[in-house]
Every structure is written in C-alpha cells, then in structure tokens.
Short mmCIF file of C-alpha atoms and ligand atoms in Angstrom, two decimals:
data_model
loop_
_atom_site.label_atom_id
_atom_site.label_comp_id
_atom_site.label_asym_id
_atom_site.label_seq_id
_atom_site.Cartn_x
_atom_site.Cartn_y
_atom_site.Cartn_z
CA UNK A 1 0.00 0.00 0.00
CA UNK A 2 0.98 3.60 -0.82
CA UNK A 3 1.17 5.77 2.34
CA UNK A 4 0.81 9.26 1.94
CA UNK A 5 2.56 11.68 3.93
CA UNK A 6 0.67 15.30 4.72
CA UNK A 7 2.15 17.92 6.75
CA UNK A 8 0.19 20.42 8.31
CA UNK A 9 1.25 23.71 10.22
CA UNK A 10 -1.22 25.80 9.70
CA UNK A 11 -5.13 25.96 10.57
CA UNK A 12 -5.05 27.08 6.62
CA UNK A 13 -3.54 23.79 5.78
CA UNK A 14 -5.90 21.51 7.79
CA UNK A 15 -9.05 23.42 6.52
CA UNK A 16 -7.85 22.89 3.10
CA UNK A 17 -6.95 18.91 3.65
CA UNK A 18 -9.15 17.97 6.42
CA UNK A 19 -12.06 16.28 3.77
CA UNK A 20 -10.11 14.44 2.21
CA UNK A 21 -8.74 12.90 5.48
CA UNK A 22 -11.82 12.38 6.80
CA UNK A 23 -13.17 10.51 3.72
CA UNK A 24 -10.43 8.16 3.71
CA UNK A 25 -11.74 7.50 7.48
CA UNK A 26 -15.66 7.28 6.56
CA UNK A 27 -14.74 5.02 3.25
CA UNK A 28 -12.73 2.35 5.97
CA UNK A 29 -9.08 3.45 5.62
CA UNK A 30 -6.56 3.76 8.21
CA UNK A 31 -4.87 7.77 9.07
CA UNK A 32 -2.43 8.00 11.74
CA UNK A 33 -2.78 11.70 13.44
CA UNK A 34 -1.01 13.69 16.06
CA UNK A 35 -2.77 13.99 19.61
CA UNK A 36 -1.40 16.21 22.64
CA UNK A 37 0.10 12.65 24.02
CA UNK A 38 1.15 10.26 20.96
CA UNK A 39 0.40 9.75 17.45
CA UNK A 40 -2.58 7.73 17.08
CA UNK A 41 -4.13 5.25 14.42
CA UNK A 42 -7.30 5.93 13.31
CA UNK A 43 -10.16 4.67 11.87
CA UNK A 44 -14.00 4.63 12.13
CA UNK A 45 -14.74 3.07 15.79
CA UNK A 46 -18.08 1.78 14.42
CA UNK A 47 -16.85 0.22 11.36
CA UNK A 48 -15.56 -3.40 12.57
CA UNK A 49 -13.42 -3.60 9.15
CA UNK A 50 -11.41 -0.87 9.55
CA UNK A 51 -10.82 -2.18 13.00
CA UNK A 52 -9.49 -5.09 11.82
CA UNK A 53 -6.99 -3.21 9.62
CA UNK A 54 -5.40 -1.58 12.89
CA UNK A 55 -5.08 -4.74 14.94
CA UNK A 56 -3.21 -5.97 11.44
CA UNK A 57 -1.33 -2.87 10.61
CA UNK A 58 0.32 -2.68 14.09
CA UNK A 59 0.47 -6.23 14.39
CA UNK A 60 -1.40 -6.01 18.13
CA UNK A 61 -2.95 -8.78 19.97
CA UNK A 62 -6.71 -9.00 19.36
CA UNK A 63 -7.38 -9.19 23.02
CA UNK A 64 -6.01 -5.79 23.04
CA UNK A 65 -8.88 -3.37 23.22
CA UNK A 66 -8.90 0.23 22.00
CA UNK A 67 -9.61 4.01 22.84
CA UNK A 68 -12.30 5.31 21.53
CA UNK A 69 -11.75 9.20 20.58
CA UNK A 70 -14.01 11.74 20.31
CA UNK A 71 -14.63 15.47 19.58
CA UNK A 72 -17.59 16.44 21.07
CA UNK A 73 -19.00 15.97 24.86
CA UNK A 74 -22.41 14.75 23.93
CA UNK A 75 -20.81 12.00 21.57
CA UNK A 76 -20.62 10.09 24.43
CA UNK A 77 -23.92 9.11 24.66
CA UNK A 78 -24.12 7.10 21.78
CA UNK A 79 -21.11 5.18 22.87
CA UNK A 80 -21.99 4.03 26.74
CA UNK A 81 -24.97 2.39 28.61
CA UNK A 82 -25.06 5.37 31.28
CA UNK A 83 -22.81 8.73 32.34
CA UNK A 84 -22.55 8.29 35.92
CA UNK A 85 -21.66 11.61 38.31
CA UNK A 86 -17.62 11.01 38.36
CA UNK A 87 -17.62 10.78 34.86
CA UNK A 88 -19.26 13.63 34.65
CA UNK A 89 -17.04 15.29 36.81
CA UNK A 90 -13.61 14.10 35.36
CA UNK A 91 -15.11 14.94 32.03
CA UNK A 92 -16.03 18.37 32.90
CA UNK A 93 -12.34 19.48 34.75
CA UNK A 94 -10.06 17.05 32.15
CA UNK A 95 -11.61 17.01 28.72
CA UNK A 96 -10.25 18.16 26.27
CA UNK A 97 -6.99 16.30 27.24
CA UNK A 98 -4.83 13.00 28.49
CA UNK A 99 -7.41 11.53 30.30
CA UNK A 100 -9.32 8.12 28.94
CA UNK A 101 -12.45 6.92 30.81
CA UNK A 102 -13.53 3.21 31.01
CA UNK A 103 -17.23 2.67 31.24
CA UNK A 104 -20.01 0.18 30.19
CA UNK A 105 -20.57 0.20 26.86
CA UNK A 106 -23.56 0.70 24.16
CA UNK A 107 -24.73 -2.05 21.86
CA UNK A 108 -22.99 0.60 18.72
CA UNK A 109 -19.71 -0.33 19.61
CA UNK A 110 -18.24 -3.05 17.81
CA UNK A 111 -16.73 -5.76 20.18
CA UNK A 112 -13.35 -5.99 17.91
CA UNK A 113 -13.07 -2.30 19.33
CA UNK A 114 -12.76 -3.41 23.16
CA UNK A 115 -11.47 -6.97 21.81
CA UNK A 116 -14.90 -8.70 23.53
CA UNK A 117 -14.99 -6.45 27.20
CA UNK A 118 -18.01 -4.99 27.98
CA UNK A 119 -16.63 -1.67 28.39
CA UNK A 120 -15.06 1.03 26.60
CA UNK A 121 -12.12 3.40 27.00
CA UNK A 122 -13.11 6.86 25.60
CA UNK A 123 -11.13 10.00 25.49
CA UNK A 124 -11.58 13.35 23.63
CA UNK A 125 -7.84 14.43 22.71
CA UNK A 126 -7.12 18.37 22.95
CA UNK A 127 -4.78 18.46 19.70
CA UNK A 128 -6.48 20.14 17.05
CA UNK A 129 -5.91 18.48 14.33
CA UNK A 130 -7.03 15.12 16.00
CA UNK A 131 -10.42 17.36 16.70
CA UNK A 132 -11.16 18.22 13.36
CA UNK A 133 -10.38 14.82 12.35
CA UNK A 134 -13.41 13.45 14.26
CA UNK A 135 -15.31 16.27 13.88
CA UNK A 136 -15.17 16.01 10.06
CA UNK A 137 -15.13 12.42 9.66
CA UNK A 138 -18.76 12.21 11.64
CA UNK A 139 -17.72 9.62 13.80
CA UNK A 140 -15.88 8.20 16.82
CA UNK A 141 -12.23 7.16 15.71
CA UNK A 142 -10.69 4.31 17.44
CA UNK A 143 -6.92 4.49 17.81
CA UNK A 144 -4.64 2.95 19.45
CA UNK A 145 -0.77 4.45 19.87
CA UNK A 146 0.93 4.48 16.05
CA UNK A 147 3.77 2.21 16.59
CA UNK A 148 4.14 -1.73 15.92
CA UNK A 149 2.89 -2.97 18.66
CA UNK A 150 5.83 -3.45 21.74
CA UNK A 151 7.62 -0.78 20.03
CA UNK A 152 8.16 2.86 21.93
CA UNK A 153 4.79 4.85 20.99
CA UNK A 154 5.60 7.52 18.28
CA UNK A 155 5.69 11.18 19.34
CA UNK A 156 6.88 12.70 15.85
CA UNK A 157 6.15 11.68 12.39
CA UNK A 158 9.37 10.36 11.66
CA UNK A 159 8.75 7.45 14.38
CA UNK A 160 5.16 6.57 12.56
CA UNK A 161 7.33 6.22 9.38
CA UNK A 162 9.69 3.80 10.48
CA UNK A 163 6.94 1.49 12.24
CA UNK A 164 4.31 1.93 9.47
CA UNK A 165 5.26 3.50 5.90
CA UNK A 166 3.43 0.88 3.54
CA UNK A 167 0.72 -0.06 5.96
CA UNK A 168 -1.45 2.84 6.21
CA UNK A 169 -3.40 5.07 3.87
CA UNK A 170 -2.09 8.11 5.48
CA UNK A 171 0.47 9.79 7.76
CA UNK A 172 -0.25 13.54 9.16
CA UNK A 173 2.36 15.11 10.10
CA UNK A 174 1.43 17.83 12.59
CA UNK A 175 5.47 17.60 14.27
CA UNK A 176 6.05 16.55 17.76
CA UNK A 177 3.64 15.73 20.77
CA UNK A 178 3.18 18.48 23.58
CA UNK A 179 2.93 15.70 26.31
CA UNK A 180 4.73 12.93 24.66
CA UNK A 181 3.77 9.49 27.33
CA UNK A 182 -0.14 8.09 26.73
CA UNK A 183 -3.26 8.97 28.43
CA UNK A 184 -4.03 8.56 32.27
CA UNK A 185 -6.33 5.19 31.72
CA UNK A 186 -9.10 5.24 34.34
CA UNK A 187 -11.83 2.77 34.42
CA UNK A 188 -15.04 4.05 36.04
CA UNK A 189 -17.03 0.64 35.98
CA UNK A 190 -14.90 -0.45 39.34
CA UNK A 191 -16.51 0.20 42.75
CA UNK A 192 -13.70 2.49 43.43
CA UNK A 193 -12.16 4.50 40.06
CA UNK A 194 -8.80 2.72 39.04
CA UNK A 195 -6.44 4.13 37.68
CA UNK A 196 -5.19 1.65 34.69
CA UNK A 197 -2.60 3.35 33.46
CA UNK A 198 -0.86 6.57 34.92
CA UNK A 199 -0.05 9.45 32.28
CA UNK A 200 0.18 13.38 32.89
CA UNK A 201 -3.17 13.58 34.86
CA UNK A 202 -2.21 12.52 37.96
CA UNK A 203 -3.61 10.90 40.98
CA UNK A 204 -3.58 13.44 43.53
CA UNK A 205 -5.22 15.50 40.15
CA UNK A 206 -8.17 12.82 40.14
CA UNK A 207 -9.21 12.61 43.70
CA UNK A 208 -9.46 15.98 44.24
CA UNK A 209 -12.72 16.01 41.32
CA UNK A 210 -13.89 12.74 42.76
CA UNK A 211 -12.23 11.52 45.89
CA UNK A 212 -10.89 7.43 46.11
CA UNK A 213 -9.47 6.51 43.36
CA UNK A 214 -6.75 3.42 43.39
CA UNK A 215 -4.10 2.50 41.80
CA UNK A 216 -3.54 -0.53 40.07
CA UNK A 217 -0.91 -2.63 41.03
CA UNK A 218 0.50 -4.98 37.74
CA UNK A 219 0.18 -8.37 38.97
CA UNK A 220 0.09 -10.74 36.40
CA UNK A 221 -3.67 -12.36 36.24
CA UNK A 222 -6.24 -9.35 37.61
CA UNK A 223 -4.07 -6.82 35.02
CA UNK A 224 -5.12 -9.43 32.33
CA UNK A 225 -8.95 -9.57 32.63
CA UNK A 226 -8.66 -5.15 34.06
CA UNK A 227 -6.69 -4.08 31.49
CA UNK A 228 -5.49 -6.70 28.54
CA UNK A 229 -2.84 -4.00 27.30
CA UNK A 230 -0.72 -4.50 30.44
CA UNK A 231 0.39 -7.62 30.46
CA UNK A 232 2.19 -7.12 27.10
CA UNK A 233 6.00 -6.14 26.64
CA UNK A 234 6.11 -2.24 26.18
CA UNK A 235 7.67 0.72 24.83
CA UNK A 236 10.73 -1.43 24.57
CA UNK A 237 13.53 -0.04 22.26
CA UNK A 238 15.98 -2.96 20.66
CA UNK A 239 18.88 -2.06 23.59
CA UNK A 240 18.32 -4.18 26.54
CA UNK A 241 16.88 -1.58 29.42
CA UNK A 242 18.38 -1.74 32.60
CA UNK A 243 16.71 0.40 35.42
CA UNK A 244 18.16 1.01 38.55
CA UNK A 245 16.63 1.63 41.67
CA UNK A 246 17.54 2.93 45.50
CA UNK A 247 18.66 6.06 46.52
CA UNK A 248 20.38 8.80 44.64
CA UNK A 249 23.98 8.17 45.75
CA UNK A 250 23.52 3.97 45.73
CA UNK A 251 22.33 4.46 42.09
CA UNK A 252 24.93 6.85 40.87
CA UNK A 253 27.55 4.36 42.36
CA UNK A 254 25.56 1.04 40.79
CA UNK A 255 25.65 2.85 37.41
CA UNK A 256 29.03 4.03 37.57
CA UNK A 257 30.40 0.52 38.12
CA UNK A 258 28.07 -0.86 35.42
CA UNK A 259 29.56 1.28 33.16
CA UNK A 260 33.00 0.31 34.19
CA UNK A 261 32.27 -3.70 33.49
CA UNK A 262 30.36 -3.16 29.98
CA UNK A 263 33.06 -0.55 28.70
CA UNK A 264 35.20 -4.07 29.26
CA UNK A 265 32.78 -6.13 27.35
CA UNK A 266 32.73 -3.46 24.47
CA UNK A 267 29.56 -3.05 24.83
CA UNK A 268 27.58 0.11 23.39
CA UNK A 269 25.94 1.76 26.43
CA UNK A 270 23.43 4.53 26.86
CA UNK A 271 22.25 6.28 29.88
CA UNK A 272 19.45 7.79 31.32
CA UNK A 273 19.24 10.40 34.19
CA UNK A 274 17.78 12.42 35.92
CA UNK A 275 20.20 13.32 39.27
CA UNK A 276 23.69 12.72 38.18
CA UNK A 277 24.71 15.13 34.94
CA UNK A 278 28.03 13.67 34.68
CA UNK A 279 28.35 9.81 33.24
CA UNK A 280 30.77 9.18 30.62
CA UNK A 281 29.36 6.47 27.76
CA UNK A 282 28.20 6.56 24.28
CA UNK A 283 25.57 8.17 24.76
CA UNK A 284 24.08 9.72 27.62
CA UNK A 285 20.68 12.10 28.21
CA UNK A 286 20.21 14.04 31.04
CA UNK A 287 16.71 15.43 32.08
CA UNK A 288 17.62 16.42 35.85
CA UNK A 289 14.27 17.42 37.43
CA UNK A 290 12.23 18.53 34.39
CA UNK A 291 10.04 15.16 34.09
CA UNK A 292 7.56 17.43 31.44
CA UNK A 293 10.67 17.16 29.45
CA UNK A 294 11.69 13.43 29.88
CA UNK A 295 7.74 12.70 29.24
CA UNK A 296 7.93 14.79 26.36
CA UNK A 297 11.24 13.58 24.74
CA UNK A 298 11.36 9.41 26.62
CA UNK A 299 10.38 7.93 23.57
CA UNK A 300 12.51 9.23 21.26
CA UNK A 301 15.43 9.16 23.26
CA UNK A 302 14.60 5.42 23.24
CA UNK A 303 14.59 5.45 19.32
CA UNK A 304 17.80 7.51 19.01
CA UNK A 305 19.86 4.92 21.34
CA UNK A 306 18.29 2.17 18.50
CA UNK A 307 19.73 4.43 15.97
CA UNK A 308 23.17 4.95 17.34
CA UNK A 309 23.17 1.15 17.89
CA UNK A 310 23.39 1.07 21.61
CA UNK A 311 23.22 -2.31 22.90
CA UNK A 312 22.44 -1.41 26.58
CA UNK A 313 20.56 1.25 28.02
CA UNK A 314 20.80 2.11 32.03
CA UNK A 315 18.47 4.00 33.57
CA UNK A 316 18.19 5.79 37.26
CA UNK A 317 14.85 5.17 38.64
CA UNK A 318 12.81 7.96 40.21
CA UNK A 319 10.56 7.83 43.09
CA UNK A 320 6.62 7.34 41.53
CA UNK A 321 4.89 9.72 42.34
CA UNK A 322 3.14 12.76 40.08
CA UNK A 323 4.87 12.42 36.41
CA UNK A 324 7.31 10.17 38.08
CA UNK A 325 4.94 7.46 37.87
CA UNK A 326 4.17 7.41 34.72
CA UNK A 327 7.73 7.92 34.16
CA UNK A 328 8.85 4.73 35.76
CA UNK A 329 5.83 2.48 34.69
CA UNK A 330 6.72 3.37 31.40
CA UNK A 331 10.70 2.72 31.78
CA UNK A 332 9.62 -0.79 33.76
CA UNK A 333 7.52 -1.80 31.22
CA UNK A 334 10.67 -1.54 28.78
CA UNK A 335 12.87 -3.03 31.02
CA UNK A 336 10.71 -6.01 31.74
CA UNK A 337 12.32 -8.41 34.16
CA UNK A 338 15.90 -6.15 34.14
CA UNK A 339 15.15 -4.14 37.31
CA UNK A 340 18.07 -3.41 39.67
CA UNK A 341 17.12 -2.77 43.32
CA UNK A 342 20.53 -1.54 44.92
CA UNK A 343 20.64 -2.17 48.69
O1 LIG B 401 -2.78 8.88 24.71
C1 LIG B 401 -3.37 7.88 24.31
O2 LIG B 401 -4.19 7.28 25.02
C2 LIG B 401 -3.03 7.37 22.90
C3 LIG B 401 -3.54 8.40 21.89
C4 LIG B 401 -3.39 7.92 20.47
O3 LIG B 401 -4.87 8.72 22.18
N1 LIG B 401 -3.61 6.08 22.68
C5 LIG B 401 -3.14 4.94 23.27
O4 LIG B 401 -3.80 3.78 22.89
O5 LIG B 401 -2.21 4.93 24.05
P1 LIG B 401 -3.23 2.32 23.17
O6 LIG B 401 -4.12 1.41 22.43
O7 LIG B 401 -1.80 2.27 22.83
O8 LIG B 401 -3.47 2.09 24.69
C6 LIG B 401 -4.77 1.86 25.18
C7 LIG B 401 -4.73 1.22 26.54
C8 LIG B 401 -4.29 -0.22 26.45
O9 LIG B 401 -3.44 -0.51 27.56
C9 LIG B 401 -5.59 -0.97 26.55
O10 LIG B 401 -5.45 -2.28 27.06
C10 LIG B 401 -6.41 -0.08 27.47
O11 LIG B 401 -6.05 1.23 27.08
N2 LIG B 401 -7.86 -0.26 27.27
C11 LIG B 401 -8.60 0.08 26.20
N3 LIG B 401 -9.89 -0.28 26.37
C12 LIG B 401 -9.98 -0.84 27.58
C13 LIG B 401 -11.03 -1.42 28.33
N4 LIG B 401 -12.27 -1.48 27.88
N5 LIG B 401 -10.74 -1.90 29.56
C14 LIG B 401 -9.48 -1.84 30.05
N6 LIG B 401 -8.43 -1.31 29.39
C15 LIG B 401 -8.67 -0.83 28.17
MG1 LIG B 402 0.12 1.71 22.73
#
C-alpha cells in the first residue's frame, strides 16, 4: 500500500486537507494523526473492518482493546450504557486532554473495538488536528498508539514512518507531541475508580474532582482480565533496558560501576538520568528534574539509542509519584524483568 505523507502547520492547511482525510476515514481506511500525548491510528470506531486493519497494521494482539476518541461531549452518549456523576465530573475538569475513561458500553460499539470487554475506554484528545479529524469524519475514531505494537509509541512523524510507511493510507504530520507518554487510563465501571494506566493527569489530580481513586498494582492475572494492554511487553527499544533503583547516591555508584564492566565487554551503552549530569558512555541524556521534558522527549530518546546502535541502556529510577509514575511504569515496562534494586 501507498502511504501518503501530509504535513500540516497551519489551521489554513488543515481546513484545506481535512475532507479528504476524513473521507479516507468514513470510506474504511486507516490515518495515523497527532494527539497532545502520541500519534494515534485511526479509523471509524463503528466500522468493525477498519478495526481489523489496525489490529493488522500494528500487528497487536486482538485481546487488546482500543480508545475510543471523540470530539464532542455529547458524543458520548451514543457510545456508553449510562454517564454516571464522576464521569461527569472528570469529564467536565479534564476534557479536552490525556485523560481516557472506562465505562459500560452501548450495543454501537463493535466488540473488535474493546477486543470482547463490555466496556469502553473513551477520550476526547485536545490536539487540534485530532479534533477536526473526528469532527469532520462524523464519527468516533478508534486508535490505538501508532507504533508496531511493543515498540516505543511515536511522538513525531518520523517514528510513525519507520513502524508503518506501507501499511497505512495516510500519515499527518502535525510535528512533535506536547505531552509525549499516553493517556491517564481510568476505568469508572470499578466500585472504586482505578487508575489503569498513569499518564500526565495525575492521581492526587483525580481525587481531588472525585475523591478514592486506586491505583492498580500490575500483577500478572487481575491486570489481564482489568486491562489486557498491560500484560504485554512495552515501549521497549531494541537495547536491553536496565533500570536502577535505591537512593540517589547507591544508584549513581551502581551505574558508575556498570559502566566500568560493559566498557570491558565493548559493549555500546546509553544512559538515562535524571540526578547525576556527569556519566561518561556513548551516549548519555540528562533530564535532571524537568520530568515534562523526559515525558515529552522518553520515547525518542529510546529510538535515538536504536539508531546509534546502543546495545544497553541504564536508567536511574525515580521515586513514583506525580509524572514520576508514569515515568517509571513506562521505563519498567521496557525493562521487563531487568530491574536493579541496589541495597
Ligand atoms: O494517549 C493515548 O491514550 C493514545 C492516543 C493515540 O490517544 N492512545 C493509546 O492507545 O495509548 P493504546 O491502544 O496504545 O493504549 C490503550 C490502553 C491499552 O493498555 C488498553 O489495554 C487499554 O487502554 N484499554 C482500552 N480499552 C480498555 C477497556 N475497555 N478496559 C481496560 N483497558 C482498556
Ligand atoms: Mg500503545
């Protein structure tokens, strides 16, 4: 398949291309387009073919279900059984923006969006080119992140190229993401609001609209029937991710002496960090305490250490709390089982 490529940077631009990209959506087609958080995927949420195409084109588990996005507050209705009051609320403080809401689903929703689950993750993004998308294709877009799937979710159009020129219709290029990690995930259809997956809106954020909301702890078998995504491998670049955890100086003293033993082995390493400016290695990127700016710039620091061919990537690990969190699920979710506790 031919991918086309269309850059916009101008509300002149997207008024002059925006029909055209949202006919490709209403006649089935796949368009990947920018959000405030990560590129997205897109196609009509009520059309179960075109679903199909994005499960193929990313090469993501069926039993991987998908967000919902729309433009307008009252689309909602169509899409869920009932609004209840904290919806309401959250809605009303956090949308437009990075938050996705879990509730009980209509009978319009096509059960290869939410891969069989009798619910469904909505969000309307803030980015405006994602709004007009919606807006002028006349109906809900499902769309997942625009990467293949276990690959580091794309924040530029350069990253949507190298995971999927050839596999869908089109690519907008509307340059990098604001936010640049995924939507806080919360799923209203608990007893008490969970958060699924933690992203800029933050926890202390959510209980102040609607007071207990929990956190979900990844554990393997409730994370598979709560939320399917989890339980796959993440974000991970092709360097093996290291991340190191304990206090400041214990880390800083763990990484140095890593660095030490895989300069031996030749090995290509890149670092991560966020206390200690100073590391000598291939390649190193240092955030100190502006997490906005990790968020914004994670994953395609985790690209550029694929393109400089670094075979080993270690990380200092932050305490989770605010940004942090979503920070370090992120980073653990690349790092899989390669998590160094130093005592
Ligand atoms: O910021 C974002 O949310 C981006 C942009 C494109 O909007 N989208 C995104 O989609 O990150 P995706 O598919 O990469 O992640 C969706 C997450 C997955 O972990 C999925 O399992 C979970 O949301 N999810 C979707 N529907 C669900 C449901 N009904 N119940 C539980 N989890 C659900
Ligand atoms: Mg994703």
């Amino acid at each position: 398949m031919h991918t086309k490529i269309i850059k916009i940077k101008s509300s002149r631009q997207l008024t002059l291309q925006i029909k055209k990209l949202a006919k490709t959506i209403q006649s089935g087609g796949l368009v990947v387009f920018p959000t405030e958080t990560v590129y997205g995927i897109g196609a009509d949420a009520l059309n179960g073919k075109a679903i199909k195409k994005i499960f193929k084109a990313k090469g993501r588990p069926s039993d991987n279900p998908l967000i919902v996005h729309i433009a307008d507050k009252k689309d909602l209705g169509l899409l869920v059984r009932s609004i209840p009051k904290k919806a309401e609320l959250l809605i009303k403080k956090f949308w437009p923006g990075p938050l996705t809401i879990i509730l009980k689903k209509s009978k319009f929703v096509p059960l290869s969006v939410t891969a069989g689950l009798d619910s469904v993750a909505i969000r309307m993004p803030s980015n405006k080119i994602a709004l007009a998308l919606i807006r002028n294709s006349k109906t809900p877009i499902a769309a997942p992140s625009a990467n293949l799937s276990g690959k580091p979710s794309p924040t530029c159009a350069e990253h949507v190229i190298t995971d999927l020129a050839g596999k869908v219709d089109v690519i907008i290029d509307g340059g990098k993401t604001s936010i640049g990690l995924e939507s806080t995930v919360i799923d209203l259809t608990s007893k008490v609001p969970t958060i699924l997956r933690p992203g800029k809106i933050t926890l202390a954020q959510l209980r102040k609209v609607i007071g207990k909301v929990n956190l979900h702890k990844d554990n393997g078998q409730i994370s598979k029937i709560k939320s399917p995504g989890m339980k796959y491998r993440h974000y991970a670049p092709n360097a093996k991710l290291f991340v190191i955890k304990g206090t400041k100086e214990k880390i800083k003293n763990e990484i140095l002496s890593m660095l030490k033993e895989l300069k031996k082995q030749k090995l290509r390493v890149g670092v991560i960090s966020f206390s200690y400016a100073n590391y000598r290695s291939d390649s190193v990127q240092y955030f100190g305490k502006n997490y906005a700016l990790a968020a914004k710039s994670l994953y395609s620091t985790l690209r550029d250490f694929d393109k400089k061919k670094i075979d080993i990537i270690l990380c200092e690990g932050l305490e989770k709390k605010e940004l942090a969190l979503a920070l370090m699920d992120r980073l653990e979710r690349a790092a899989g089982k390669n998590i160094i506790e130093v005592i």
